[in-house]
Short mmCIF file of C-alpha atoms and ligand atoms in Angstrom, two decimals:
data_model
loop_
_atom_site.label_atom_id
_atom_site.label_comp_id
_atom_site.label_asym_id
_atom_site.label_seq_id
_atom_site.Cartn_x
_atom_site.Cartn_y
_atom_site.Cartn_z
CA UNK A 1 11.93 -35.94 21.93
CA UNK A 2 12.45 -32.39 23.03
CA UNK A 3 10.53 -30.19 20.62
CA UNK A 4 11.44 -26.63 19.82
CA UNK A 5 9.03 -23.69 19.86
CA UNK A 6 8.85 -23.36 16.08
CA UNK A 7 7.52 -19.84 16.33
CA UNK A 8 11.11 -18.79 17.03
CA UNK A 9 12.04 -20.06 13.59
CA UNK A 10 9.77 -17.44 12.03
CA UNK A 11 11.92 -14.66 13.50
CA UNK A 12 14.71 -12.93 11.69
CA UNK A 13 17.98 -14.57 12.75
CA UNK A 14 18.93 -11.83 15.20
CA UNK A 15 17.59 -8.77 16.94
CA UNK A 16 18.09 -5.48 15.02
CA UNK A 17 20.69 -4.04 17.39
CA UNK A 18 22.65 -7.30 17.29
CA UNK A 19 22.78 -7.06 13.46
CA UNK A 20 24.08 -3.53 13.74
CA UNK A 21 26.66 -4.47 16.37
CA UNK A 22 28.00 -7.19 14.05
CA UNK A 23 28.48 -4.72 11.18
CA UNK A 24 30.14 -2.24 13.54
CA UNK A 25 32.56 -4.81 14.94
CA UNK A 26 33.49 -5.93 11.40
CA UNK A 27 34.19 -2.27 10.60
CA UNK A 28 36.30 -1.68 13.74
CA UNK A 29 38.31 -4.84 13.12
CA UNK A 30 39.08 -3.68 9.59
CA UNK A 31 39.72 -0.07 10.68
CA UNK A 32 41.22 -0.18 14.17
CA UNK A 33 42.56 3.37 13.85
CA UNK A 34 39.13 4.96 13.21
CA UNK A 35 37.17 6.42 16.12
CA UNK A 36 33.61 5.19 15.77
CA UNK A 37 30.81 7.51 16.92
CA UNK A 38 27.77 5.52 18.02
CA UNK A 39 24.43 7.13 17.31
CA UNK A 40 22.59 3.88 16.72
CA UNK A 41 21.09 2.21 19.79
CA UNK A 42 19.47 4.69 22.14
CA UNK A 43 21.85 4.16 25.02
CA UNK A 44 22.46 7.06 27.38
CA UNK A 45 25.95 8.51 27.81
CA UNK A 46 25.59 10.97 30.72
CA UNK A 47 26.31 9.51 34.17
CA UNK A 48 23.59 8.94 36.77
CA UNK A 49 22.32 12.11 38.46
CA UNK A 50 24.42 12.74 41.61
CA UNK A 51 21.32 12.46 43.79
CA UNK A 52 20.77 8.89 42.50
CA UNK A 53 24.41 7.97 43.10
CA UNK A 54 24.14 9.19 46.71
CA UNK A 55 20.94 7.18 47.20
CA UNK A 56 22.69 4.07 45.82
CA UNK A 57 25.60 4.55 48.27
CA UNK A 58 23.29 5.13 51.21
CA UNK A 59 21.19 2.09 50.34
CA UNK A 60 24.32 -0.04 49.95
CA UNK A 61 25.30 1.02 53.49
CA UNK A 62 21.85 0.00 54.72
CA UNK A 63 22.28 -3.40 53.09
CA UNK A 64 25.60 -3.75 54.94
CA UNK A 65 24.12 -3.33 58.39
CA UNK A 66 22.24 -5.98 60.34
CA UNK A 67 19.57 -3.51 61.46
CA UNK A 68 18.68 -2.22 58.02
CA UNK A 69 19.55 -5.19 55.77
CA UNK A 70 16.77 -6.27 53.38
CA UNK A 71 16.18 -9.61 51.70
CA UNK A 72 13.44 -10.19 49.13
CA UNK A 73 11.47 -7.02 48.54
CA UNK A 74 7.85 -6.74 47.44
CA UNK A 75 7.66 -8.07 43.85
CA UNK A 76 5.74 -5.03 42.62
CA UNK A 77 8.13 -2.55 44.22
CA UNK A 78 8.66 -0.78 47.53
CA UNK A 79 5.84 1.50 48.67
CA UNK A 80 8.19 4.52 48.81
CA UNK A 81 8.82 4.28 45.06
CA UNK A 82 5.26 3.42 44.04
CA UNK A 83 3.97 6.36 46.10
CA UNK A 84 6.51 8.76 44.56
CA UNK A 85 5.58 7.64 41.04
CA UNK A 86 1.83 7.91 41.64
CA UNK A 87 2.20 11.37 43.12
CA UNK A 88 4.72 12.92 40.73
CA UNK A 89 4.06 11.23 37.41
CA UNK A 90 0.30 10.94 37.66
CA UNK A 91 -1.58 12.87 40.35
CA UNK A 92 0.49 15.98 39.61
CA UNK A 93 -0.89 15.78 36.03
CA UNK A 94 -4.45 15.19 37.15
CA UNK A 95 -4.39 11.41 36.52
CA UNK A 96 -5.98 9.29 39.23
CA UNK A 97 -3.45 6.48 39.52
CA UNK A 98 -2.92 4.72 42.85
CA UNK A 99 0.35 3.16 44.04
CA UNK A 100 -1.17 -0.34 43.83
CA UNK A 101 -1.72 0.20 40.11
CA UNK A 102 2.05 0.65 39.61
CA UNK A 103 4.37 -2.32 39.13
CA UNK A 104 8.08 -1.57 39.42
CA UNK A 105 10.28 -3.68 37.15
CA UNK A 106 13.73 -3.97 35.65
CA UNK A 107 12.80 -2.52 32.26
CA UNK A 108 10.09 -1.38 29.88
CA UNK A 109 11.56 -3.74 27.29
CA UNK A 110 10.84 -6.74 29.54
CA UNK A 111 7.40 -5.48 30.51
CA UNK A 112 6.27 -4.69 26.96
CA UNK A 113 7.57 -8.14 26.03
CA UNK A 114 5.98 -10.02 28.92
CA UNK A 115 2.56 -8.38 29.08
CA UNK A 116 1.29 -10.34 26.07
CA UNK A 117 1.27 -13.48 28.26
CA UNK A 118 -1.99 -12.18 29.74
CA UNK A 119 -3.85 -12.35 26.44
CA UNK A 120 -5.36 -15.14 24.41
CA UNK A 121 -3.37 -16.58 21.53
CA UNK A 122 -6.02 -15.76 18.94
CA UNK A 123 -6.43 -12.02 19.47
CA UNK A 124 -6.02 -9.55 16.61
CA UNK A 125 -3.05 -7.27 17.20
CA UNK A 126 -2.32 -3.88 15.65
CA UNK A 127 1.30 -2.74 15.56
CA UNK A 128 2.63 0.48 14.10
CA UNK A 129 5.09 0.33 11.22
CA UNK A 130 7.85 1.38 11.88
CA UNK A 131 7.86 -0.06 15.39
CA UNK A 132 10.08 -0.93 18.35
CA UNK A 133 10.85 -4.56 17.35
CA UNK A 134 10.13 -6.03 20.80
CA UNK A 135 6.34 -5.67 20.41
CA UNK A 136 6.43 -7.64 17.18
CA UNK A 137 9.01 -10.30 18.01
CA UNK A 138 7.46 -11.28 21.34
CA UNK A 139 4.08 -11.91 19.73
CA UNK A 140 5.77 -13.94 17.00
CA UNK A 141 7.48 -16.01 19.72
CA UNK A 142 4.09 -16.54 21.37
CA UNK A 143 2.62 -17.93 18.14
CA UNK A 144 0.23 -15.11 17.33
CA UNK A 145 1.43 -14.69 13.73
CA UNK A 146 2.10 -16.59 10.57
CA UNK A 147 5.33 -16.41 8.62
CA UNK A 148 7.16 -13.26 7.64
CA UNK A 149 6.44 -12.34 4.03
CA UNK A 150 8.18 -9.36 2.48
CA UNK A 151 9.08 -7.95 5.87
CA UNK A 152 5.65 -8.35 7.45
CA UNK A 153 4.24 -11.14 9.60
CA UNK A 154 0.91 -12.59 8.55
CA UNK A 155 -1.77 -12.05 11.16
CA UNK A 156 -0.76 -8.60 12.40
CA UNK A 157 -2.67 -5.49 11.40
CA UNK A 158 0.05 -3.01 10.51
CA UNK A 159 -0.56 0.68 11.22
CA UNK A 160 1.46 2.66 8.72
CA UNK A 161 3.24 5.69 10.18
CA UNK A 162 4.43 7.78 7.29
CA UNK A 163 5.07 11.40 6.39
CA UNK A 164 1.46 11.53 5.07
CA UNK A 165 -0.01 11.03 8.54
CA UNK A 166 2.85 12.86 10.32
CA UNK A 167 3.96 9.48 11.66
CA UNK A 168 0.82 9.15 13.80
CA UNK A 169 -1.07 6.09 12.53
CA UNK A 170 -4.73 6.22 11.56
CA UNK A 171 -7.28 4.00 13.29
CA UNK A 172 -7.43 0.49 11.80
CA UNK A 173 -10.15 -0.20 9.26
CA UNK A 174 -10.75 -3.64 10.75
CA UNK A 175 -11.55 -4.52 14.36
CA UNK A 176 -8.51 -5.26 16.51
CA UNK A 177 -8.22 -6.36 20.14
CA UNK A 178 -4.78 -5.16 21.18
CA UNK A 179 -3.02 -1.99 20.03
CA UNK A 180 0.59 -0.98 20.63
CA UNK A 181 1.27 2.75 20.66
CA UNK A 182 4.50 4.54 21.58
CA UNK A 183 4.79 8.33 22.04
CA UNK A 184 7.14 10.16 21.85
CA UNK A 185 7.78 7.52 19.27
CA UNK A 186 10.65 5.15 18.96
CA UNK A 187 11.91 5.19 16.22
CA UNK A 188 10.40 8.24 14.50
CA UNK A 189 10.50 10.75 17.37
CA UNK A 190 6.96 11.82 16.43
CA UNK A 191 4.53 12.92 19.14
CA UNK A 192 0.77 12.58 19.53
CA UNK A 193 -1.63 15.33 20.61
CA UNK A 194 -4.52 14.82 23.03
CA UNK A 195 -7.16 14.89 20.29
CA UNK A 196 -5.50 12.12 18.30
CA UNK A 197 -4.85 10.06 21.40
CA UNK A 198 -8.50 10.43 22.41
CA UNK A 199 -9.50 8.83 19.09
CA UNK A 200 -7.53 5.72 20.10
CA UNK A 201 -9.06 5.64 23.57
CA UNK A 202 -12.55 5.98 22.06
CA UNK A 203 -11.75 3.22 19.57
CA UNK A 204 -10.56 0.91 22.35
CA UNK A 205 -13.70 1.58 24.38
CA UNK A 206 -16.01 1.00 21.45
CA UNK A 207 -14.30 -2.26 20.50
CA UNK A 208 -13.47 -3.65 23.97
CA UNK A 209 -9.85 -3.42 22.88
CA UNK A 210 -6.78 -2.65 24.97
CA UNK A 211 -4.00 -0.12 24.29
CA UNK A 212 -0.44 -0.86 25.37
CA UNK A 213 1.01 2.65 25.63
CA UNK A 214 4.80 2.90 25.74
CA UNK A 215 5.73 6.28 27.20
CA UNK A 216 9.39 5.52 27.89
CA UNK A 217 10.40 8.85 26.32
CA UNK A 218 7.80 11.12 27.97
CA UNK A 219 10.46 13.07 29.89
CA UNK A 220 11.65 14.52 26.57
CA UNK A 221 8.35 16.30 25.98
CA UNK A 222 8.84 20.05 26.09
CA UNK A 223 5.68 21.08 24.25
CA UNK A 224 3.27 21.39 27.16
CA UNK A 225 0.22 20.86 24.96
CA UNK A 226 1.28 17.22 24.50
CA UNK A 227 0.14 14.48 26.88
CA UNK A 228 2.86 12.81 28.97
CA UNK A 229 0.56 9.96 29.90
CA UNK A 230 -2.36 8.29 28.15
CA UNK A 231 -4.25 8.69 31.44
CA UNK A 232 -4.50 12.41 30.69
CA UNK A 233 -7.26 11.28 28.32
CA UNK A 234 -10.60 10.74 30.05
CA UNK A 235 -11.51 7.07 30.30
CA UNK A 236 -8.06 5.76 29.32
CA UNK A 237 -7.75 4.07 32.70
CA UNK A 238 -10.41 1.62 31.48
CA UNK A 239 -8.62 0.62 28.29
CA UNK A 240 -4.87 1.28 28.57
CA UNK A 241 -1.76 -0.07 30.23
CA UNK A 242 1.18 2.35 30.30
CA UNK A 243 4.91 1.58 30.34
CA UNK A 244 7.52 3.97 31.72
CA UNK A 245 11.22 3.72 32.34
CA UNK A 246 14.01 5.41 34.26
CA UNK A 247 16.44 4.34 31.50
CA UNK A 248 16.26 7.33 29.20
CA UNK A 249 14.85 9.65 31.86
CA UNK A 250 17.57 9.28 34.46
CA UNK A 251 20.32 7.26 32.79
CA UNK A 252 19.29 3.84 34.16
CA UNK A 253 19.96 1.74 31.03
CA UNK A 254 22.70 -0.08 32.94
CA UNK A 255 21.14 0.29 36.39
CA UNK A 256 17.69 -1.07 35.38
CA UNK A 257 14.45 0.30 36.72
CA UNK A 258 11.09 0.91 35.07
CA UNK A 259 7.41 0.56 35.86
CA UNK A 260 4.13 -0.47 34.31
CA UNK A 261 0.75 0.98 35.21
CA UNK A 262 -2.15 -1.47 35.17
CA UNK A 263 -5.20 0.44 36.38
CA UNK A 264 -7.75 -1.49 38.42
CA UNK A 265 -10.45 -0.63 35.88
CA UNK A 266 -8.63 -2.25 32.94
CA UNK A 267 -10.17 -5.51 31.79
CA UNK A 268 -9.87 -8.32 29.27
CA UNK A 269 -12.59 -10.85 28.46
CA UNK A 270 -13.03 -14.62 28.48
CA UNK A 271 -14.34 -16.38 25.36
CA UNK A 272 -17.74 -16.38 27.10
CA UNK A 273 -17.56 -12.59 27.48
CA UNK A 274 -16.89 -12.44 31.22
CA UNK A 275 -14.71 -9.46 32.13
CA UNK A 276 -11.49 -10.13 34.03
CA UNK A 277 -9.48 -7.46 35.86
CA UNK A 278 -5.94 -7.28 34.54
CA UNK A 279 -4.34 -5.67 37.61
CA UNK A 280 -4.52 -8.87 39.75
CA UNK A 281 -3.53 -10.97 36.74
CA UNK A 282 -0.34 -8.93 36.15
CA UNK A 283 0.33 -9.05 39.89
CA UNK A 284 -0.03 -12.85 39.72
CA UNK A 285 2.35 -13.02 36.77
CA UNK A 286 4.97 -10.78 38.32
CA UNK A 287 4.87 -12.40 41.75
CA UNK A 288 5.32 -15.80 40.11
CA UNK A 289 8.06 -14.94 37.63
CA UNK A 290 9.82 -11.88 39.04
CA UNK A 291 11.50 -11.16 42.35
CA UNK A 292 11.53 -7.39 42.17
CA UNK A 293 14.14 -4.71 41.55
CA UNK A 294 16.95 -4.43 44.08
CA UNK A 295 16.45 -2.09 47.04
CA UNK A 296 19.42 0.19 46.22
CA UNK A 297 18.18 0.65 42.64
CA UNK A 298 14.66 1.51 43.81
CA UNK A 299 16.12 4.03 46.27
CA UNK A 300 18.09 5.56 43.40
CA UNK A 301 14.92 5.72 41.27
CA UNK A 302 12.97 7.36 44.10
CA UNK A 303 15.68 10.04 44.35
CA UNK A 304 14.66 11.17 40.84
CA UNK A 305 11.50 12.63 42.43
CA UNK A 306 13.28 14.84 44.98
CA UNK A 307 13.64 18.53 44.06
CA UNK A 308 17.39 18.05 43.36
CA UNK A 309 16.63 14.89 41.38
CA UNK A 310 14.07 16.69 39.21
CA UNK A 311 16.53 19.52 38.49
CA UNK A 312 19.39 17.13 37.67
CA UNK A 313 17.23 14.98 35.38
CA UNK A 314 15.92 18.06 33.59
CA UNK A 315 19.46 19.34 33.00
CA UNK A 316 20.54 16.02 31.46
CA UNK A 317 17.49 15.78 29.22
CA UNK A 318 17.93 19.42 28.16
CA UNK A 319 21.48 18.50 27.16
CA UNK A 320 20.32 15.56 25.00
CA UNK A 321 17.58 17.72 23.50
CA UNK A 322 20.18 20.32 22.51
CA UNK A 323 22.12 17.51 20.80
CA UNK A 324 18.90 16.50 19.05
CA UNK A 325 18.35 20.06 17.87
CA UNK A 326 21.89 20.22 16.45
CA UNK A 327 21.41 16.91 14.62
CA UNK A 328 18.03 17.87 13.24
CA UNK A 329 19.22 21.29 12.07
CA UNK A 330 22.40 19.95 10.49
CA UNK A 331 20.66 17.10 8.68
CA UNK A 332 17.95 19.50 7.49
CA UNK A 333 20.57 21.92 6.22
CA UNK A 334 22.15 19.03 4.31
CA UNK A 335 18.84 18.68 2.50
CA UNK A 336 17.20 15.82 4.40
CA UNK A 337 13.61 15.86 5.64
CA UNK A 338 13.62 15.14 9.38
CA UNK A 339 11.04 14.28 12.01
CA UNK A 340 11.51 14.06 15.77
CA UNK A 341 14.33 15.55 17.80
CA UNK A 342 12.08 18.21 19.33
CA UNK A 343 10.29 16.30 22.07
CA UNK A 344 12.35 13.19 21.58
CA UNK A 345 15.98 12.04 21.52
CA UNK A 346 15.51 10.43 18.08
CA UNK A 347 15.72 12.08 14.68
CA UNK A 348 14.11 10.22 11.80
CA UNK A 349 15.86 11.15 8.58
CA UNK A 350 14.50 10.50 5.10
CA UNK A 351 17.55 9.29 3.20
CA UNK A 352 16.15 9.05 -0.31
CA UNK A 353 17.84 5.65 -0.69
CA UNK A 354 17.89 2.16 0.80
CA UNK A 355 18.24 2.31 4.61
CA UNK A 356 21.05 -0.24 4.94
CA UNK A 357 22.99 1.32 2.02
CA UNK A 358 22.82 4.69 3.71
CA UNK A 359 23.75 3.12 7.06
CA UNK A 360 26.81 1.50 5.40
CA UNK A 361 27.73 4.76 3.69
CA UNK A 362 27.82 6.58 7.03
CA UNK A 363 29.58 3.72 8.81
CA UNK A 364 32.24 3.12 6.17
CA UNK A 365 32.71 6.73 5.13
CA UNK A 366 32.24 8.62 8.38
CA UNK A 367 32.63 5.95 11.07
CA UNK A 368 29.23 7.04 12.39
CA UNK A 369 26.72 4.39 13.50
CA UNK A 370 23.02 5.07 12.96
CA UNK A 371 20.04 2.71 12.83
CA UNK A 372 18.60 1.74 9.44
CA UNK A 373 14.90 2.55 9.38
CA UNK A 374 13.98 -0.67 7.59
CA UNK A 375 15.02 -2.55 10.74
CA UNK A 376 11.90 -1.12 12.38
CA UNK A 377 9.51 -2.24 9.64
CA UNK A 378 8.82 -1.84 5.96
CA UNK A 379 7.57 1.75 6.35
CA UNK A 380 11.02 2.55 7.76
CA UNK A 381 12.64 1.75 4.41
CA UNK A 382 14.33 4.88 3.07
CA UNK A 383 14.99 6.30 6.56
CA UNK A 384 17.66 6.16 9.23
CA UNK A 385 17.29 6.95 12.91
CA UNK A 386 19.94 9.09 14.63
CA UNK A 387 20.14 9.03 18.41
CA UNK A 388 21.01 12.18 20.35
CA UNK A 389 22.46 10.25 23.28
CA UNK A 390 26.09 11.29 23.05
CA UNK A 391 28.62 13.92 24.08
CA UNK A 392 28.35 17.34 22.42
CA UNK A 393 31.82 16.89 20.98
CA UNK A 394 30.85 13.60 19.32
CA UNK A 395 27.60 15.00 17.96
CA UNK A 396 29.38 17.94 16.33
CA UNK A 397 32.15 15.74 14.97
CA UNK A 398 29.64 13.22 13.62
CA UNK A 399 27.71 15.94 11.81
CA UNK A 400 30.92 17.28 10.24
CA UNK A 401 31.96 13.81 9.15
CA UNK A 402 28.52 13.08 7.68
CA UNK A 403 28.57 16.36 5.74
CA UNK A 404 32.03 15.51 4.40
CA UNK A 405 31.14 11.98 3.36
CA UNK A 406 28.02 13.15 1.59
CA UNK A 407 30.14 15.75 -0.19
CA UNK A 408 27.95 18.57 0.99
CA UNK A 409 28.55 21.61 3.12
CA UNK A 410 26.06 23.04 5.55
CA UNK A 411 23.70 25.56 4.06
CA UNK A 412 24.08 27.80 7.07
C1 MLT B 1 16.54 1.78 21.01
O1 MLT B 1 17.63 2.16 20.58
O2 MLT B 1 15.56 1.65 20.28
C2 MLT B 1 16.43 1.48 22.44
O3 MLT B 1 17.61 1.76 23.12
C3 MLT B 1 16.13 0.09 22.68
C4 MLT B 1 15.63 -0.15 24.05
O4 MLT B 1 15.32 0.77 24.81
O5 MLT B 1 15.53 -1.32 24.36
#
C-alpha cells in the first residue's frame, strides 16, 4: 500500500498566496468591470534592466552556435557569476567569501525550503512570528513539528516580532539549534542593526546553533549603518548560511536566479558530537538534485554587476522605494501605525481589526489586494502587508481608493 507523508496533512490546506488568489478571482468573477490593483504578493512589475536583456540575447545567440553552445553547466553555477557575486556582494563589503562558498540556484524560496534536508529530524527550530511561510511549512513537511494548534505548530520555538521589540525578535529563552532570520524582513519590512545581529551570531556560537539568514531584500537598504549581509558580523561565517536573490533586486521573479552562501567554516554535528562541514554537504545535495540555472539566465544575472547594471538596478529599486514612501506616508496620514517601507518594499500596517476582515474590506470596497498579516503567523493578526511593487499610477490610485473606502481623507 502506498502510504502518504502524513506530515503534509498537518499543513493548512493551501499556501497563503494561493488562498489570496482564490479570493481575488472570486472577486473579479463577481465584478468583471472593476480594475483590481495587486499589492499582495511581492511580485516585481518593472521590466528586466536593459543590460540583463542584452546579456540574455547575447547568451541565446551563443547557445545557437556550434562553437559556443553549452550543455549541462556546473550545478553550483558558472565561475563568472560566482566570482562576480563574491567580489561585489561580499569582498566589497569587507566579507571574506570565496566563489566556492556560493551556490547559484533558481530561487531563494527553493533554497530556504531545501536547506533543512541537511539537518537532523529532531533539532529544535526557532522561527520568527510573523514569518515567510516557507520556513515553517517545509519543516512541517519534513516531520519536525506536531500539529497546528491555534495557529502555531507544536515543536517550534516562536520568536515574537511585535511593535514592542520593533519587530526584531529577542533571543530565545530556551536553547535552539536552528534559527531563521530575515532582514530586511518579509513581511514586516523591519531592519536589524549590527549590534542586534551580533547578539544572534554570539548566541549561535555559544549554543553550536546555525542561523539561516534570508537577505533577499538587502538591495532595498538605504540606511548605510545597516548590514547588508550577516557576514559583516565578525564570526558569522562560522554559524550562518545566507540566502540572496536576483528576484526583487533585478526583477528576476519570472526569470529565476538566486544564490546561497555556505561558508567553508560552517558546521553541523553528528549525535556523537563530530563536526561536519556543511559546504560539501550542500554541494552533494545540489549536485544530486539540481542541474543548475540556465546559462543565459546566469549571464543576465552577472550583468547586474556591471557599472550599467548597478545603475539600472539602483534606479528600479529607488522607484519602488518611492512607492513605498508614498504608501507609508498615506497610510500614516490615514491614522495607521506603519513599519517598513524605508529600507524595504513592504509596509506593515496595524489595522486595528481582524486581518482578513480588513483584507476583504479593501478588496471588496477598493478592489485593492493586500496580504493579511495573520497569514504570516499569529503575531501578524491585526496587520496587513502592502507591497510597493507596482506602477506609480496604481500606487496613487490604490491609496485614493483606500482613503475613500475607509471614509477618511488624507491629513495632509
Ligand atoms: C512575498 O510576497 O512574500 C514573496 O513574493 C514571496 C516569495 O518571494 O516567494
